[in-house]
Amino acid sequence: MLTRRHAIRLGLTTGAVGAVGAAGGTFQLLAGGQSAQAAEATGRTAAAGAVEQFTVPLTVPPVLAPYRRTKAADYYRVTMRRASTEILPGTRTDVLTYNGSFPGPTIRARSGRTAVVQQVNALDMPTSVHLHGGNNPVADDGGMMDTIAPGRSRTYVYENRQPGATLWTHDHAHHMESEHVYRGLSGAYLLGDSNEDALGLPSGAYDIPLVLRDAAFDENAAMVYTMDDADNRTTILVNGRPWPYLKVEGRKYRFRLVNSCNLRIFILALTDGTTDQHPVQQIGSDGGLLAAPAETPVMVLSPGERIDFVVDFAQYAPGTKLTLSNMLGPGPTELVGQVMRFDVGEKTPDSSRVPAALATLPALPKPTVERTFELNMDEPGTGSHQAYINGRTFDANRIDTTIRWGATEVWTVVNKSATIPHNFHTHLVQFRILERDGAAPYPAEAGLKDTVLLFPGQVAKLQLTFSSHRGVYPYHCHMIDHSAMGMMGQMKII
């Protein structure tokens, strides 16, 4: 179970978790027991398809092949369109897709090699495609106001001048991004590099993306969208499949977690049906590999964040069943407390490894500017429904922060909400977490990041260097319903 020592180490202090749990039961550490809320949610799930957990096999999103390759670039074509797909067994659900796939197909790109992606909008509303975690010029960032009209197309050029990392693409059209992402407009973008190749990490069929999301379904298996509705999205999906299982060989696997949920925060642990947790080796975070593997009993993942981890299933007897469990609400434990299951098979030959040193993180230059960003939103029951950074909602015509190109800055980000968690995502740059509530970050959070989680009252100090592109970029809460409600600002690098 999640011990107090582990919670404190992760910044999940008693006060923070308690405050979250006070939000009308919206977020809480999960415990056993069938509540009225659980019974109601279970009834909804039954009406929507009677999903029995761990009976649906995990599927892996298809890898998108380039239609053209040159010496320096790969060319892709993607169409955003509606599709009907089976999510709940025996039913069909209408979703928004990239190339008809839910989630979208995976692009496997290479550091130093350009990816040119033509996005065709065959939907009836504007879209904008953002490569989350990518370091790109403004024209290719996929900003919230830089949209693709219905029936039109847009070509994004990603030069991939950054280390290998687990990135992802998603819609960013302002006031529409929340519903578009919820209904399916997201997909993995896995950036590899030669330094990573040389490490000998699990690869090929043993390098698997796990794109997490949650959803609410009605009795006809239709996806139900309501803004800022964390409580009712109690069907957990991995790669678009409800509570799936994966048959694994007795060897090492690399998994790439992407939290593509709008609001749900996961506290994940590998369990065996007892109270024991089985530590995993976290090897990467948002911006790429950690300096060294970090053994951790739990993985905390807020919307937009990514975690790469390795499990050596050779240590388990064939026939062992391990569950990736979730320890944070909202929702009944019976539903949101389970994510997927690994069914361990026979041992197989395995030449992969996890070396003691993974990557060299860039040096931290001396900062010259300090800023503070306060996040808050109207609390439940107030009758208002807006979200703010430094007391202001988003205005596309306003520049909130002006930054000199080449500058290194320290940003102190504070969650001022009394009951609501937030996170903070920067476009363009990866940052380093210097402190969390005055203490050094724990090892699994010490790498390159573009999104940081803040429970109520928490404070994080981040260091950022702006030495790549000039122009106007957003920063925002990536609990994406909150950004759609106004928790977003704009920075201009000059």
XYZ file of C-alpha atoms in Angstrom:
494
model
C 0.000 0.000 0.000
C 1.018 3.659 -0.280
C 2.804 4.281 3.006
C 3.081 7.620 4.765
C 6.843 7.596 4.077
C 6.256 7.147 0.345
C 3.523 9.793 0.319
C 5.758 12.365 1.972
C 8.620 11.496 -0.372
C 6.342 12.189 -3.335
C 5.100 15.470 -1.916
C 1.711 13.954 -1.091
C 1.624 15.324 2.434
C -1.261 14.602 4.768
C -2.435 18.189 4.342
C -2.290 18.071 0.568
C -4.106 14.777 0.201
C -6.563 15.722 2.906
C -7.377 18.979 1.189
C -7.925 17.212 -2.103
C -10.198 14.700 -0.435
C -12.236 17.527 1.046
C -13.410 18.683 -2.349
C -16.825 17.125 -2.046
C -15.224 13.688 -2.325
C -13.811 14.652 -5.695
C -10.254 13.390 -5.106
C -9.350 10.898 -2.412
C -6.903 8.168 -1.588
C -8.714 4.964 -2.410
C -9.718 2.415 0.178
C -11.777 -0.752 -0.076
C -15.497 -0.900 0.365
C -18.602 -0.414 -1.760
C -20.124 3.022 -1.309
C -23.327 4.459 -2.720
C -21.162 6.261 -5.254
C -19.529 2.939 -6.153
C -22.873 1.230 -6.618
C -24.135 4.032 -8.839
C -20.970 4.048 -10.956
C -20.970 0.260 -11.207
C -24.549 0.442 -12.427
C -23.588 2.918 -15.120
C -20.745 0.672 -16.222
C -23.043 -2.352 -16.382
C -25.556 -0.427 -18.446
C -22.796 0.657 -20.792
C -21.527 -2.824 -21.534
C -20.959 -4.901 -18.389
C -17.188 -4.760 -18.683
C -15.468 -7.454 -16.682
C -12.009 -6.284 -15.773
C -8.960 -8.024 -17.265
C -10.914 -9.869 -19.968
C -10.006 -7.563 -22.874
C -6.503 -7.975 -24.338
C -4.311 -4.888 -24.518
C -3.771 -3.632 -28.037
C -0.866 -1.436 -29.083
C -1.654 1.575 -31.311
C -0.339 1.094 -34.854
C 2.962 2.723 -35.764
C 2.432 5.244 -38.544
C 4.708 4.604 -41.507
C 6.048 7.601 -43.434
C 4.737 7.852 -46.981
C 8.046 9.367 -48.049
C 11.601 9.294 -46.727
C 14.561 11.465 -47.707
C 18.103 11.634 -46.412
C 17.095 14.032 -43.626
C 13.319 13.766 -43.148
C 10.317 11.477 -42.838
C 6.935 12.590 -44.218
C 3.614 11.593 -42.663
C -0.023 12.292 -43.477
C -2.737 12.214 -40.791
C -6.472 12.832 -41.144
C -8.558 13.947 -38.193
C -11.970 12.371 -38.590
C -14.867 10.797 -36.763
C -14.952 7.040 -36.408
C -16.949 4.334 -34.692
C -14.912 1.878 -32.660
C -15.398 -0.905 -30.136
C -14.353 0.261 -26.676
C -16.826 -1.544 -24.446
C -17.068 -5.171 -25.655
C -19.911 -5.809 -28.088
C -20.774 -2.126 -28.573
C -19.714 0.752 -30.817
C -18.735 4.244 -29.684
C -18.328 7.365 -31.814
C -14.931 8.997 -31.247
C -12.652 11.646 -32.748
C -9.511 10.164 -34.213
C -6.229 10.593 -35.989
C -6.447 8.255 -39.014
C -9.402 6.396 -37.509
C -7.349 5.025 -34.598
C -8.344 5.405 -30.903
C -5.929 6.551 -29.547
C -4.110 7.863 -32.582
C -1.292 5.998 -34.313
C 2.189 6.243 -32.831
C 4.898 8.171 -34.641
C 8.387 6.823 -33.935
C 10.738 9.658 -34.800
C 14.503 10.111 -34.396
C 16.413 12.882 -32.694
C 18.184 14.974 -35.330
C 15.924 13.715 -38.122
C 13.026 15.933 -39.213
C 9.448 14.688 -39.140
C 7.071 16.494 -41.507
C 3.442 15.816 -40.562
C 0.550 16.970 -42.716
C -2.623 17.162 -40.603
C -5.887 17.150 -42.567
C -8.973 18.350 -40.691
C -11.940 16.282 -41.885
C -13.982 17.279 -38.819
C -16.640 19.979 -38.630
C -14.811 22.134 -36.077
C -11.386 23.812 -35.913
C -8.443 21.882 -34.470
C -4.829 22.557 -33.570
C -2.232 19.805 -33.179
C 0.335 20.342 -30.407
C 3.399 18.125 -30.017
C 3.475 18.065 -26.221
C 7.073 18.221 -25.003
C 8.423 19.259 -28.394
C 10.850 22.139 -28.867
C 9.520 23.787 -32.013
C 9.153 27.234 -33.612
C 5.859 29.020 -32.985
C 4.593 28.117 -36.467
C 4.916 24.418 -35.631
C 3.925 24.474 -31.952
C 0.196 23.955 -32.490
C -0.923 26.839 -30.312
C -4.447 27.242 -29.016
C -5.390 30.078 -31.404
C -3.440 28.791 -34.425
C -6.132 26.463 -35.698
C -6.876 24.372 -38.783
C -10.305 25.148 -40.240
C -12.650 22.297 -41.202
C -11.751 20.950 -44.613
C -8.274 22.460 -44.519
C -4.835 21.033 -43.759
C -1.680 22.164 -42.011
C 1.868 20.823 -42.235
C 3.919 20.782 -39.042
C 7.699 20.454 -39.248
C 9.373 18.886 -36.201
C 13.155 19.138 -36.398
C 13.518 16.937 -33.295
C 16.546 18.802 -31.975
C 16.207 17.374 -28.492
C 17.083 14.159 -26.660
C 15.021 11.028 -27.099
C 11.808 11.142 -25.062
C 8.231 9.950 -24.794
C 6.184 12.808 -26.259
C 2.579 12.926 -27.427
C 0.317 14.889 -29.748
C -3.099 16.277 -28.884
C -5.615 18.885 -29.920
C -5.113 22.383 -28.503
C -7.907 24.496 -30.049
C -8.946 26.825 -27.226
C -12.367 26.205 -25.649
C -12.594 23.001 -27.688
C -9.420 21.183 -26.603
C -11.038 19.679 -23.518
C -13.783 17.838 -25.401
C -11.593 17.039 -28.411
C -8.919 15.358 -26.302
C -11.544 13.589 -24.194
C -13.154 12.133 -27.317
C -9.876 10.847 -28.715
C -7.615 13.400 -30.394
C -4.313 12.275 -28.897
C -1.511 9.876 -29.746
C 2.036 8.906 -28.786
C 5.120 10.411 -30.427
C 8.176 8.398 -29.404
C 11.467 10.114 -30.089
C 14.529 7.859 -30.120
C 18.230 8.681 -30.286
C 21.567 6.930 -30.693
C 22.627 7.448 -27.061
C 19.519 5.620 -25.905
C 20.054 2.860 -28.475
C 23.527 2.173 -27.071
C 22.197 1.514 -23.557
C 20.650 -1.833 -24.407
C 17.233 -1.060 -22.922
C 14.285 -3.310 -23.841
C 13.254 -2.485 -27.394
C 11.129 -3.610 -30.325
C 8.145 -5.678 -29.170
C 9.286 -5.169 -25.570
C 8.989 -1.355 -25.713
C 5.274 -0.671 -25.267
C 3.357 2.636 -24.979
C 0.542 2.683 -22.422
C -1.747 5.642 -23.139
C -4.056 6.115 -20.146
C -7.426 7.846 -20.214
C -10.782 7.706 -18.456
C -14.306 8.136 -19.730
C -17.993 8.093 -18.865
C -20.424 6.104 -21.022
C -24.212 6.120 -21.203
C -26.470 3.076 -21.610
C -25.869 3.139 -25.386
C -22.071 3.105 -24.962
C -21.859 6.732 -26.087
C -19.091 8.767 -24.492
C -20.583 11.417 -22.185
C -18.713 14.730 -21.954
C -19.352 17.323 -19.254
C -16.820 20.053 -18.530
C -14.805 19.540 -15.309
C -16.515 16.228 -14.556
C -13.853 14.150 -12.813
C -16.285 12.136 -10.684
C -18.151 10.253 -13.411
C -15.284 9.301 -15.730
C -14.810 5.956 -14.041
C -14.040 3.640 -16.965
C -10.254 3.353 -17.151
C -8.825 2.803 -20.626
C -5.321 1.779 -21.657
C -4.607 2.219 -25.363
C -8.364 2.597 -25.771
C -9.174 -0.746 -24.072
C -11.076 -1.005 -20.745
C -9.028 -2.573 -17.909
C -7.033 -4.782 -20.314
C -4.613 -7.611 -19.662
C -1.262 -8.181 -21.341
C 0.487 -11.540 -21.634
C 4.181 -10.931 -20.991
C 7.208 -13.176 -21.277
C 9.517 -13.767 -18.324
C 11.954 -11.001 -19.304
C 12.409 -7.208 -19.135
C 9.888 -4.826 -20.704
C 9.981 -1.074 -21.139
C 6.645 0.683 -20.720
C 5.954 4.300 -21.698
C 3.094 5.750 -19.674
C 1.231 8.742 -21.100
C -1.537 10.307 -19.016
C -3.920 11.595 -21.692
C -6.797 12.103 -19.226
C -8.347 15.527 -18.910
C -8.372 15.571 -15.103
C -7.453 12.238 -13.523
C -4.254 11.933 -11.511
C -2.904 8.424 -11.030
C -0.864 7.018 -8.168
C 0.193 3.723 -9.714
C 1.733 0.629 -8.132
C 2.444 -2.894 -9.319
C 0.609 -5.286 -6.988
C -0.018 -9.023 -6.759
C -3.398 -9.162 -5.013
C -1.869 -8.766 -1.565
C -0.906 -5.598 0.277
C 2.604 -5.858 -1.218
C 3.838 -3.434 -3.831
C 6.523 -4.465 -6.298
C 8.940 -1.603 -7.041
C 9.624 -0.745 -10.661
C 12.631 0.937 -12.223
C 11.676 4.352 -13.524
C 14.102 5.307 -16.284
C 12.520 8.401 -17.809
C 10.147 11.314 -17.354
C 8.666 13.999 -19.602
C 11.835 15.193 -21.317
C 13.723 11.922 -21.637
C 15.856 9.540 -19.653
C 16.789 10.169 -16.031
C 20.457 10.414 -15.096
C 20.120 7.024 -13.382
C 17.317 4.492 -12.808
C 15.102 5.321 -9.843
C 13.535 2.377 -8.065
C 10.103 3.442 -6.883
C 7.108 1.646 -5.322
C 4.626 4.146 -6.793
C 4.418 6.327 -9.884
C 2.529 9.621 -9.723
C 1.229 10.774 -13.085
C -0.932 13.843 -13.652
C -2.524 14.754 -17.009
C 0.112 15.425 -19.662
C 2.964 13.775 -17.743
C 4.908 10.763 -18.990
C 6.871 8.062 -17.175
C 9.112 5.402 -18.698
C 9.647 2.369 -16.487
C 11.075 -1.138 -16.736
C 9.757 -4.343 -15.166
C 11.756 -7.567 -15.204
C 9.074 -10.240 -15.272
C 11.758 -12.960 -15.088
C 11.682 -12.574 -11.298
C 8.107 -13.899 -11.185
C 6.965 -17.490 -11.581
C 5.027 -18.313 -14.754
C 1.326 -17.872 -14.086
C 1.824 -14.854 -11.797
C -0.727 -12.122 -12.307
C 0.362 -8.563 -11.492
C -2.008 -5.624 -11.450
C -1.148 -2.034 -12.216
C -3.264 -0.530 -9.461
C -4.323 3.075 -8.876
C -4.557 4.545 -5.382
C -6.160 7.919 -6.043
C -9.768 8.819 -6.756
C -12.223 10.179 -7.665
C -14.485 7.196 -8.067
C -15.065 3.830 -6.448
C -12.106 1.559 -5.852
C -13.879 -1.245 -7.733
C -13.583 0.781 -10.939
C -10.795 3.341 -10.796
C -8.568 1.350 -8.438
C -7.456 -0.995 -11.249
C -5.767 -0.029 -14.511
C -4.543 -3.224 -16.220
C -3.065 -6.657 -15.506
C 0.138 -8.387 -16.587
C -0.060 -12.180 -16.979
C 3.455 -13.613 -16.676
C 4.495 -16.448 -18.985
C 7.609 -18.582 -19.335
C 11.085 -17.113 -19.137
C 12.650 -16.238 -22.475
C 16.182 -15.186 -23.510
C 16.830 -11.537 -22.737
C 19.941 -9.557 -23.643
C 18.465 -6.181 -22.636
C 19.684 -4.327 -19.563
C 19.134 -1.226 -17.444
C 22.563 0.339 -16.890
C 23.404 2.309 -13.747
C 23.961 5.480 -15.784
C 21.359 6.490 -18.374
C 21.878 10.097 -19.461
C 23.831 13.238 -18.703
C 21.465 16.021 -17.754
C 22.379 19.537 -18.917
C 24.084 21.817 -16.426
C 21.956 24.327 -14.537
C 23.128 27.854 -15.463
C 22.927 30.628 -12.900
C 19.438 32.165 -13.102
C 19.026 35.917 -13.479
C 15.236 36.319 -13.159
C 12.705 35.003 -10.644
C 8.945 34.949 -11.146
C 5.907 33.630 -9.288
C 2.805 32.033 -10.815
C -0.269 31.449 -8.645
C -2.856 28.909 -9.839
C -6.410 28.867 -8.570
C -9.984 28.394 -9.702
C -13.465 28.983 -8.382
C -14.117 26.438 -5.663
C -17.037 23.976 -5.803
C -20.260 25.531 -4.589
C -19.307 29.139 -5.370
C -21.524 29.281 -8.453
C -18.628 30.400 -10.657
C -16.616 28.254 -13.012
C -13.442 30.045 -14.031
C -9.749 29.335 -13.553
C -6.876 31.771 -13.161
C -3.112 32.306 -13.264
C -2.047 35.243 -11.108
C -5.682 36.240 -10.775
C -6.394 36.503 -14.506
C -8.137 34.262 -16.998
C -6.617 33.669 -20.418
C -6.702 36.495 -22.958
C -5.315 35.693 -26.410
C -4.536 39.378 -26.952
C -2.418 39.720 -23.797
C 1.235 38.864 -23.198
C 1.579 37.871 -19.553
C 5.326 37.258 -19.359
C 8.135 38.768 -21.450
C 11.403 36.838 -21.475
C 14.761 37.691 -22.997
C 16.097 35.025 -25.343
C 18.922 33.077 -23.704
C 17.759 33.874 -20.172
C 17.700 31.336 -17.356
C 14.869 31.915 -14.893
C 13.457 30.389 -11.723
C 9.678 30.151 -11.596
C 7.901 29.539 -8.322
C 4.529 27.942 -9.037
C 1.955 27.897 -6.233
C -1.373 26.084 -6.101
C -3.592 28.562 -4.238
C -6.747 26.465 -4.563
C -8.124 25.150 -1.284
C -9.465 21.826 -2.560
C -8.465 21.380 -6.210
C -5.202 19.993 -7.614
C -3.566 21.595 -10.637
C -0.491 21.042 -12.713
C 1.650 23.427 -14.726
C 2.846 22.821 -18.286
C 5.223 24.934 -20.341
C 5.372 24.855 -24.104
C 8.770 25.054 -25.845
C 11.046 24.353 -22.860
C 11.833 21.485 -20.530
C 12.552 22.551 -16.954
C 14.181 21.090 -13.883
C 12.383 20.933 -10.547
C 14.661 22.558 -7.965
C 12.393 22.241 -4.955
C 9.006 20.927 -3.964
C 7.663 22.508 -0.759
C 11.204 23.523 0.130
C 12.698 20.039 -0.297
C 14.711 18.587 -3.156
C 12.681 16.580 -5.690
C 12.724 12.827 -5.295
C 14.966 10.984 -7.818
C 12.171 9.957 -10.223
C 11.217 13.637 -10.603
C 14.764 14.983 -10.983
C 15.003 14.735 -14.779
C 13.787 16.982 -17.580
C 10.137 17.932 -17.150
C 7.505 19.990 -18.939
C 4.610 19.337 -16.543
C 4.609 19.431 -12.746
C 1.808 18.367 -10.384
C 0.716 20.592 -7.497
C -1.794 19.499 -4.886
C -3.612 22.265 -2.942
C -1.138 24.454 -1.094
C 1.923 22.947 -2.767
C 4.798 25.037 -4.132
C 7.338 24.035 -6.769
C 10.449 25.916 -7.882
C 11.393 25.331 -11.522
C 14.465 26.374 -13.503
C 14.042 27.102 -17.219
C 16.409 28.286 -19.957
C 14.992 29.965 -23.080
C 17.707 29.447 -25.696
C 15.984 27.828 -28.673
C 13.141 29.746 -30.337
C 11.669 33.223 -30.065
C 7.984 34.074 -30.176
C 4.758 33.707 -28.193
C 4.026 30.404 -26.422
C 1.490 29.377 -23.777
C 1.888 27.948 -20.302
C -1.128 26.474 -18.577
C -2.657 23.919 -16.288
C -2.695 20.603 -18.130
C -5.689 19.366 -16.228
C -7.034 20.390 -19.562
C -10.557 21.290 -18.484
C -8.945 23.910 -16.223
C -7.001 25.492 -19.090
C -10.192 25.579 -21.156
C -11.758 27.443 -18.207
C -9.031 30.098 -18.350
C -5.975 28.782 -16.473
C -3.516 29.744 -19.187
C -1.072 32.555 -19.902
C 1.263 33.591 -22.700
C 5.000 34.170 -22.647
C 6.903 36.085 -25.307
C 10.565 35.259 -25.836
C 12.261 38.275 -27.462
